[in-house]
Coordinates of C-alpha atoms and ligand atoms in Angstrom, one line a residue:
M1 CA 9.5 -14.6 -27.4
S2 CA 6.4 -15.6 -29.2
A3 CA 5.7 -19.4 -28.9
E4 CA 2.9 -20.5 -26.7
G5 CA 4.0 -20.5 -23.0
E6 CA 6.8 -18.1 -23.9
Y7 CA 6.6 -14.4 -22.8
D8 CA 8.8 -11.3 -22.7
C9 CA 8.0 -11.0 -19.1
I10 CA 6.1 -13.0 -16.4
V11 CA 4.8 -11.1 -13.3
I12 CA 4.0 -13.2 -10.2
G13 CA 1.2 -11.8 -8.0
A14 CA -1.9 -9.8 -9.1
G15 CA -2.1 -7.4 -6.2
V16 CA -1.8 -3.7 -6.8
Q17 CA 2.0 -3.8 -7.5
G18 CA 2.0 -6.8 -9.9
S19 CA -1.1 -5.5 -11.7
F20 CA 0.4 -2.1 -12.3
T21 CA 3.7 -3.6 -13.4
A22 CA 2.0 -5.9 -15.9
Y23 CA 0.0 -3.0 -17.2
Q24 CA 3.2 -0.9 -17.7
L25 CA 4.9 -3.8 -19.5
A26 CA 2.0 -4.3 -21.8
K27 CA 2.0 -0.5 -22.6
K28 CA 5.6 -1.0 -23.7
N29 CA 4.5 -3.8 -26.1
Q30 CA 5.9 -6.6 -23.9
K31 CA 4.2 -9.9 -24.2
T32 CA 3.3 -10.3 -20.5
L33 CA 1.8 -13.0 -18.3
L34 CA 0.4 -12.1 -14.9
L35 CA 0.1 -15.1 -12.6
E36 CA -2.1 -15.2 -9.5
Q37 CA -2.6 -18.1 -7.0
F38 CA -6.2 -17.2 -6.1
L39 CA -9.3 -16.7 -8.2
L40 CA -9.6 -13.0 -8.8
P41 CA -10.8 -10.9 -7.0
H42 CA -9.7 -12.2 -3.6
S43 CA -9.3 -10.9 -0.1
R44 CA -6.3 -13.0 1.0
G45 CA -3.4 -10.6 0.4
S46 CA -2.8 -6.9 1.0
S47 CA -4.6 -5.1 -1.8
H48 CA -8.3 -5.9 -1.2
G49 CA -11.0 -3.7 0.3
Q50 CA -12.8 -0.7 -1.0
T51 CA -10.5 2.1 0.2
R52 CA -6.9 3.3 0.7
I53 CA -5.5 6.7 1.7
I54 CA -3.6 8.7 -0.9
R55 CA -1.4 11.5 0.4
R56 CA 1.7 13.6 -0.1
A57 CA 2.2 14.0 3.7
Y58 CA 5.2 11.9 4.5
D59 CA 8.2 12.3 6.8
Q60 CA 10.7 11.8 4.0
D61 CA 11.1 13.9 0.9
F62 CA 11.6 11.0 -1.5
Y63 CA 8.0 9.7 -0.9
T64 CA 6.5 13.2 -1.3
H65 CA 8.5 13.6 -4.5
M66 CA 7.3 10.2 -5.9
M67 CA 3.7 11.2 -5.2
E68 CA 3.9 14.1 -7.6
E69 CA 4.1 11.8 -10.6
C70 CA 1.9 9.3 -9.0
Y71 CA -1.1 11.6 -8.7
E72 CA -0.7 12.3 -12.5
L73 CA -0.5 8.5 -13.3
W74 CA -3.7 7.8 -11.2
A75 CA -5.5 10.6 -13.1
Q76 CA -4.2 9.3 -16.4
L77 CA -5.6 5.8 -15.6
E78 CA -9.0 7.4 -14.6
R79 CA -9.1 9.2 -18.0
E80 CA -8.0 6.2 -20.0
A81 CA -10.6 3.8 -18.4
G82 CA -13.3 6.4 -17.8
V83 CA -13.7 5.5 -14.1
K84 CA -13.3 7.5 -10.9
L85 CA -10.6 6.1 -8.7
Y86 CA -9.8 9.0 -6.3
R87 CA -11.9 11.3 -4.1
Q88 CA -10.3 14.3 -2.5
T89 CA -11.0 14.6 1.2
G90 CA -7.8 16.1 2.6
L91 CA -5.7 14.3 5.3
L92 CA -5.8 15.7 8.8
V93 CA -2.3 15.0 10.4
M94 CA -2.2 15.2 14.2
G95 CA 0.6 14.5 16.7
P96 CA 2.5 15.9 19.6
E97 CA 3.5 19.4 18.4
N98 CA 7.1 19.0 19.6
S99 CA 7.7 15.4 18.6
E100 CA 10.2 14.6 15.9
S101 CA 7.8 12.5 13.9
Y102 CA 5.0 15.2 13.7
Q103 CA 7.5 17.9 12.9
Q104 CA 9.1 15.8 10.1
F105 CA 5.7 15.4 8.4
K106 CA 5.0 19.1 8.7
V107 CA 8.4 20.3 7.6
T108 CA 8.5 17.9 4.6
L109 CA 5.2 19.3 3.3
Q110 CA 6.3 22.9 3.9
R111 CA 9.7 22.3 2.2
N112 CA 8.0 20.8 -0.8
K113 CA 5.5 23.6 -1.0
T114 CA 2.6 21.1 -0.8
P115 CA -0.8 22.7 -0.3
M116 CA -1.6 22.5 3.4
V117 CA -3.5 24.3 6.1
V118 CA -2.2 24.5 9.7
L119 CA -4.9 24.4 12.3
T120 CA -4.8 25.9 15.8
H121 CA -6.5 24.8 19.0
D122 CA -8.7 27.8 18.6
N123 CA -10.0 27.1 15.1
F124 CA -9.7 23.2 15.1
S125 CA -13.3 22.3 16.1
Q126 CA -14.7 24.8 13.7
H127 CA -12.9 23.0 10.8
I128 CA -13.0 19.4 12.2
P129 CA -16.1 18.7 14.3
N130 CA -16.4 15.6 16.4
V131 CA -12.7 15.2 17.0
N132 CA -10.9 16.1 20.2
L133 CA -7.4 17.5 19.6
A134 CA -5.3 16.5 22.5
P135 CA -3.6 19.3 24.6
G136 CA 0.0 19.6 23.2
D137 CA -1.0 18.2 19.8
G138 CA -0.5 20.1 16.6
A139 CA -2.7 19.6 13.5
F140 CA -2.5 20.4 9.8
V141 CA -4.4 19.3 6.6
D142 CA -2.7 17.9 3.5
I143 CA -5.2 19.3 1.1
S144 CA -4.7 17.1 -2.0
A145 CA -5.0 13.9 0.0
G146 CA -8.0 11.6 -0.3
V147 CA -9.4 8.2 -0.8
L148 CA -8.5 5.7 -3.5
F149 CA -11.2 3.2 -4.5
A150 CA -8.9 0.2 -4.1
D151 CA -11.0 -2.7 -5.4
R152 CA -12.2 -0.7 -8.3
A153 CA -8.6 0.4 -9.0
L154 CA -7.4 -3.2 -9.1
R155 CA -10.2 -4.2 -11.5
T156 CA -9.5 -1.2 -13.7
V157 CA -5.8 -1.7 -14.1
Q158 CA -6.2 -5.5 -14.7
G159 CA -8.9 -4.7 -17.3
Q160 CA -6.6 -2.2 -19.1
F161 CA -3.8 -4.7 -19.0
Q162 CA -6.0 -7.3 -20.7
K163 CA -7.2 -4.7 -23.3
L164 CA -3.5 -4.2 -24.2
G165 CA -3.3 -7.9 -24.9
G166 CA -1.9 -9.0 -21.5
V167 CA -2.8 -12.4 -20.2
I168 CA -3.9 -13.0 -16.6
R169 CA -4.0 -16.6 -15.3
D170 CA -5.6 -16.7 -11.9
N171 CA -6.2 -19.8 -9.6
E172 CA -2.6 -20.8 -10.7
T173 CA 0.1 -21.1 -8.0
V174 CA 3.7 -20.7 -8.9
T175 CA 5.5 -23.7 -7.5
N176 CA 9.0 -23.3 -8.9
I177 CA 11.3 -20.7 -10.5
K178 CA 14.4 -21.8 -12.5
P179 CA 16.6 -18.7 -13.0
G180 CA 18.7 -18.4 -16.2
P181 CA 19.0 -16.1 -19.3
V182 CA 15.5 -17.4 -19.9
V183 CA 13.5 -17.9 -16.7
T184 CA 11.3 -21.0 -16.3
V185 CA 8.3 -20.7 -14.1
S186 CA 6.3 -23.8 -13.1
T187 CA 2.8 -23.5 -11.8
S188 CA 0.0 -25.7 -10.6
A189 CA -1.2 -25.8 -14.2
G190 CA 1.8 -25.4 -16.5
V191 CA 5.3 -24.3 -17.3
Y192 CA 6.1 -20.8 -18.8
R193 CA 9.3 -19.2 -20.0
A194 CA 10.3 -15.5 -20.2
K195 CA 13.2 -13.2 -20.7
S196 CA 12.5 -11.6 -17.4
L197 CA 10.5 -12.2 -14.2
V198 CA 9.0 -9.8 -11.7
I199 CA 8.1 -11.1 -8.3
T200 CA 5.4 -9.0 -6.6
A201 CA 4.1 -11.7 -4.3
G202 CA 3.3 -9.5 -1.2
P203 CA 3.4 -11.6 2.0
W204 CA 4.5 -14.7 0.0
T205 CA 7.6 -13.0 -1.3
N206 CA 10.1 -15.0 0.7
K207 CA 8.4 -18.3 -0.1
L208 CA 9.0 -17.6 -3.8
L209 CA 12.4 -16.2 -3.4
A210 CA 13.5 -19.4 -1.7
H211 CA 13.5 -20.9 -5.2
T212 CA 16.2 -18.4 -6.1
G213 CA 18.4 -18.8 -3.0
L214 CA 17.5 -15.4 -1.5
Q215 CA 15.7 -14.4 1.6
L216 CA 14.9 -10.8 2.5
P217 CA 14.3 -9.5 6.1
L218 CA 10.6 -9.3 5.7
E219 CA 8.0 -9.7 8.5
V220 CA 4.4 -10.4 7.7
V221 CA 1.8 -9.1 10.2
K222 CA -2.0 -9.4 10.2
I223 CA -3.9 -6.1 10.5
N224 CA -7.4 -6.0 12.0
V225 CA -9.3 -3.6 9.7
C226 CA -11.8 -2.1 12.1
Y227 CA -15.0 -0.1 11.2
W228 CA -16.6 2.0 14.0
K229 CA -20.2 3.0 14.2
E230 CA -21.3 6.7 14.1
K231 CA -23.6 7.5 17.1
V232 CA -25.3 10.1 14.9
P233 CA -25.4 8.8 11.3
G234 CA -23.4 10.9 8.9
S235 CA -21.3 12.8 11.4
Y236 CA -18.0 11.5 10.0
N237 CA -19.2 11.1 6.4
V238 CA -17.3 11.8 3.3
K239 CA -20.2 13.8 1.9
R240 CA -19.9 16.1 5.0
R241 CA -16.3 16.6 4.0
F242 CA -14.9 14.7 7.0
P243 CA -11.2 14.1 6.0
C244 CA -9.0 11.0 6.2
F245 CA -6.7 11.4 9.3
L246 CA -3.4 10.2 10.6
L247 CA -2.1 10.4 14.1
T248 CA 1.7 10.3 14.0
E249 CA 1.9 9.0 17.6
G250 CA -0.1 9.5 20.7
E251 CA -1.0 8.6 24.2
E252 CA -2.2 5.2 23.2
A253 CA 0.6 4.0 21.0
K254 CA 3.9 4.6 19.2
E255 CA 2.7 3.6 15.8
H256 CA 0.3 5.6 13.6
I257 CA -3.5 5.4 14.0
Y258 CA -5.3 6.3 10.8
G259 CA -8.8 6.6 9.6
L260 CA -11.0 7.2 6.6
P261 CA -14.5 9.0 6.5
S262 CA -17.5 6.8 6.5
N263 CA -18.3 5.9 2.9
E264 CA -18.2 2.2 1.8
Y265 CA -20.3 0.9 4.7
P266 CA -23.1 3.3 5.7
G267 CA -22.5 4.8 9.1
L268 CA -19.1 3.1 9.7
V269 CA -15.7 4.8 9.9
K270 CA -12.6 2.7 9.0
I271 CA -9.9 3.2 11.7
C272 CA -6.8 1.0 11.9
Y273 CA -3.6 0.7 13.9
H274 CA -0.4 0.7 11.8
M275 CA 0.9 -2.5 13.2
G276 CA -0.2 -6.1 13.9
S277 CA 1.0 -9.4 15.0
E278 CA 3.2 -11.8 13.0
T279 CA 1.5 -14.4 10.8
D280 CA 2.1 -17.0 8.2
P281 CA 0.2 -15.7 5.2
D282 CA -1.4 -19.1 4.6
Q283 CA -2.5 -19.3 8.3
R284 CA -3.7 -15.6 8.6
D285 CA -7.0 -16.4 10.3
K286 CA -5.2 -18.4 13.1
Q287 CA -3.6 -15.1 14.3
T288 CA -6.2 -13.8 16.8
D289 CA -4.3 -11.1 18.6
R290 CA -6.6 -8.1 19.3
S291 CA -4.2 -5.8 21.2
D292 CA -4.4 -3.3 18.3
I293 CA -8.2 -3.2 18.7
E294 CA -7.7 -2.4 22.4
I295 CA -5.4 0.5 21.5
L296 CA -7.9 1.8 18.9
G297 CA -10.8 1.5 21.4
R298 CA -8.9 3.7 23.9
Y299 CA -8.1 6.3 21.2
V300 CA -11.7 6.4 19.9
T301 CA -13.0 6.9 23.5
R302 CA -10.6 9.8 24.0
C303 CA -10.6 11.6 20.7
L304 CA -13.6 10.5 18.6
P305 CA -16.6 11.0 20.9
G306 CA -19.1 10.5 18.1
L307 CA -18.2 6.9 17.6
V308 CA -19.2 3.8 19.5
P309 CA -15.8 2.7 21.0
E310 CA -15.9 -0.9 19.9
P311 CA -15.7 -2.0 16.3
A312 CA -18.9 -3.0 14.5
V313 CA -17.0 -4.9 11.7
V314 CA -13.5 -6.3 11.7
E315 CA -11.9 -7.5 8.5
S316 CA -8.3 -8.8 7.9
C317 CA -5.4 -7.7 5.8
M318 CA -1.7 -8.2 5.9
Y319 CA 1.4 -5.9 5.8
T320 CA 4.8 -7.1 4.6
L321 CA 7.3 -5.1 6.7
T322 CA 10.9 -4.3 6.0
P323 CA 13.1 -3.3 9.0
D324 CA 13.2 0.4 7.9
R325 CA 9.6 0.4 6.5
H326 CA 10.9 1.4 3.0
F327 CA 10.1 -0.7 0.0
V328 CA 12.2 -3.2 -1.9
L329 CA 12.5 -2.2 -5.6
D330 CA 15.5 -3.9 -7.1
C331 CA 17.0 -6.6 -9.3
H332 CA 17.8 -10.0 -7.7
P333 CA 21.5 -9.8 -6.5
A334 CA 22.4 -12.9 -8.5
Y335 CA 20.0 -12.7 -11.5
I336 CA 19.6 -9.4 -13.3
N337 CA 16.5 -10.5 -15.1
I338 CA 14.6 -11.3 -11.9
V339 CA 13.1 -8.1 -10.4
I340 CA 11.6 -7.8 -6.9
G341 CA 8.9 -5.5 -5.7
A342 CA 8.2 -6.2 -2.0
G343 CA 8.1 -5.0 1.6
F344 CA 5.5 -2.3 1.0
S345 CA 5.2 -2.0 4.8
G346 CA 1.5 -1.0 4.9
H347 CA 1.8 2.1 2.8
G348 CA 2.3 1.0 -0.8
F349 CA -1.1 1.2 -2.5
K350 CA -1.0 4.9 -3.4
F351 CA 2.3 4.3 -5.1
G352 CA 1.0 1.5 -7.3
P353 CA 1.2 3.4 -10.6
V354 CA 4.8 4.6 -10.1
I355 CA 6.0 1.3 -8.7
G356 CA 4.6 -0.4 -11.7
K357 CA 6.5 2.0 -13.9
L358 CA 9.8 1.5 -11.9
L359 CA 9.6 -2.3 -11.9
C360 CA 8.8 -2.3 -15.6
E361 CA 11.9 -0.1 -16.2
L362 CA 14.1 -2.5 -14.1
S363 CA 12.8 -5.5 -15.9
L364 CA 13.6 -3.9 -19.3
G365 CA 17.1 -3.0 -18.1
E366 CA 16.3 0.7 -18.5
M367 CA 17.6 3.5 -16.2
P368 CA 15.0 3.9 -13.4
S369 CA 13.2 7.2 -13.6
N370 CA 13.4 7.7 -9.8
D371 CA 16.4 7.4 -7.4
L372 CA 16.0 3.8 -6.1
S373 CA 18.8 4.0 -3.5
P374 CA 16.4 4.0 -0.5
F375 CA 14.8 0.8 -1.9
R376 CA 17.9 -1.3 -2.8
I377 CA 18.4 -4.8 -1.3
R378 CA 22.0 -4.0 -0.4
R379 CA 20.9 -1.7 2.4
F380 CA 20.0 -4.8 4.5
H381 CA 23.6 -6.0 4.4
A382 CA 23.9 -8.9 7.0
K383 CA 20.1 -9.3 7.2
T384 CA 19.9 -10.6 3.7
K385 CA 20.3 -14.4 3.7
S386 CA 21.7 -15.8 0.5
A387 CA 22.6 -19.3 -0.3
L388 CA 24.3 -18.1 -3.5
Ligands
LIG1 C1 -5.4 -2.7 6.4 C2 -4.5 -2.1 5.4 C3 -4.6 -0.7 5.1 C4 -3.7 -0.1 4.2 N1 -3.9 1.2 4.0 C5 -3.2 1.8 3.0 C6 -3.4 3.1 2.7 O1 -4.3 3.7 3.2 N2 -2.7 3.7 1.7 C7 -1.7 3.0 1.0 O2 -1.0 3.6 0.2 N3 -1.4 1.7 1.4 C8 -2.1 1.1 2.3 N4 -1.9 -0.2 2.6 C9 -0.8 -0.9 2.0 C10 -1.1 -1.5 0.6 O3 -2.4 -2.0 0.6 C11 -0.1 -2.6 0.3 O4 1.2 -2.0 0.4 C12 -0.3 -3.1 -1.1 O5 -1.6 -3.6 -1.3 C13 0.7 -4.3 -1.3 O6 0.5 -4.8 -2.6 P1 1.3 -6.1 -3.2 O7 0.9 -6.2 -4.6 O8 2.7 -5.9 -2.8 O9 0.8 -7.3 -2.3 P2 -0.6 -8.2 -2.5 O10 -1.7 -7.4 -2.6 O11 -0.6 -9.2 -1.3 O12 -0.3 -9.0 -3.8 C14 0.5 -10.2 -3.9 C15 -0.2 -11.2 -4.7 O13 0.7 -12.3 -5.0 C16 0.0 -13.4 -5.1 N5 0.9 -14.6 -4.9 C17 1.7 -14.8 -3.9 N6 2.3 -16.0 -4.1 C18 2.0 -16.5 -5.2 C19 2.3 -17.6 -6.0 N7 3.2 -18.6 -5.5 N8 1.7 -17.8 -7.2 C20 0.9 -16.9 -7.7 N9 0.5 -15.8 -7.0 C21 1.0 -15.6 -5.8 C22 -1.0 -13.3 -3.9 O14 -2.1 -14.2 -3.9 C23 -1.4 -11.8 -4.0 O15 -2.5 -11.7 -4.8 C24 -2.8 -0.9 3.5 C25 -2.6 -2.3 3.8 C26 -3.5 -2.9 4.7 C27 -3.3 -4.3 4.9
LIG2 O1 -0.4 4.7 3.7 C1 -1.3 5.3 4.3 O2 -1.6 6.4 4.0 C2 -1.9 4.6 5.4 C3 -2.0 5.5 6.6 C4 -0.8 5.6 7.4 C5 -0.3 4.3 7.8 C6 -0.3 3.4 6.7 N1 -1.1 3.4 5.8

């Protein structure tokens, strides 16, 4: 399509997934429009903030496999744009030695021959100072893991997309979608048409899908992003090689607790709980539940004695959860030219480059370069509401 307002593909949502999808489409010479409801950059979705963890450590092989290509794609983007987006720190994984969850993480890395170091109670504090390893807990380090500079990554991929001729229209909310062989998308500022549409709207996915008669079993939760003050400045700093860490489960909670070394805010360590309370994305700040912060405070007191056990800074972010915590990467069940990337369940940032590639392949009708069976919509069966 070449007339004004007509595109090969329209992508809705300029978070990490929509931005990488638009970039991949432009790389394949597709005339692409990326629509974003807020002025960019913004902090109202799931992709904002300075940092995210990148890791191969997972409890399922398919994520560890996807990360192989993903590390290469991150490095390729760094080279292409001449910016640093990743810093290797390692990821310390801890959890009850005999628990299923901890063992699955460990065994998945071992099976995939991922570089790792197993720590013992005897040598733990020599390698990882200022952390108490609970009795009965095991620990290992995923060596290639580290920190992604999230805001910078978003700016970079959007910039590369524009350099390839892609168009970003921000401050423009999509208000309607009319499916068909040519999809019509109405916004607060205009009407656009395209051969295909990709919906990567994060917490707003079901609001947009309502225009297409589909609802997915997605739950949106608010996450309190907590930063904890070092008692002795520098003791958990990235420059002192303090790693990212992940507690598979523990005394305080069933869900993960995870953290990143102090870096973006001097003297403050980012530690979060991998769950929050339900929210409407347009009313995020009305959700004031702090039970996750109480859980974190107890954990910090017990295991991170060098931190003040109450957060110095609390920011907000949102997860869009699926029931099984796996992503949705699929075509719309009724409209093959509408592609959905959703439900990243609080762990999707690191996969951005590979998800962009897969959603691009789906929208071009190509054979996906990864097995998408864990990510198909049909796995939800009865939970998928359809008015079609
Ligand atoms: C606190 C926190 C910590 C995390 N830590 C990690 C981590 O360490 N490692 C990791 O890999 N992942 C992590 N994640 C998860 C990761 O950040 C998300 O999976 C990812 O950002 C999801 O991106 P997205 O593009 O799907 O959604 P979003 O970033 O929310 O993007 C969706 C976009 O669509 C736009 N939009 C919605 N509706 C419309 C409309 N009608 N019109 C136009 N635009 C619209 C929104 O404004 C938004 O910009 C974390 C998430 C949080 C919240
Ligand atoms: O995806 C990640 O690495 C982080 C840490 C573990 C829980 C979710 N997000």
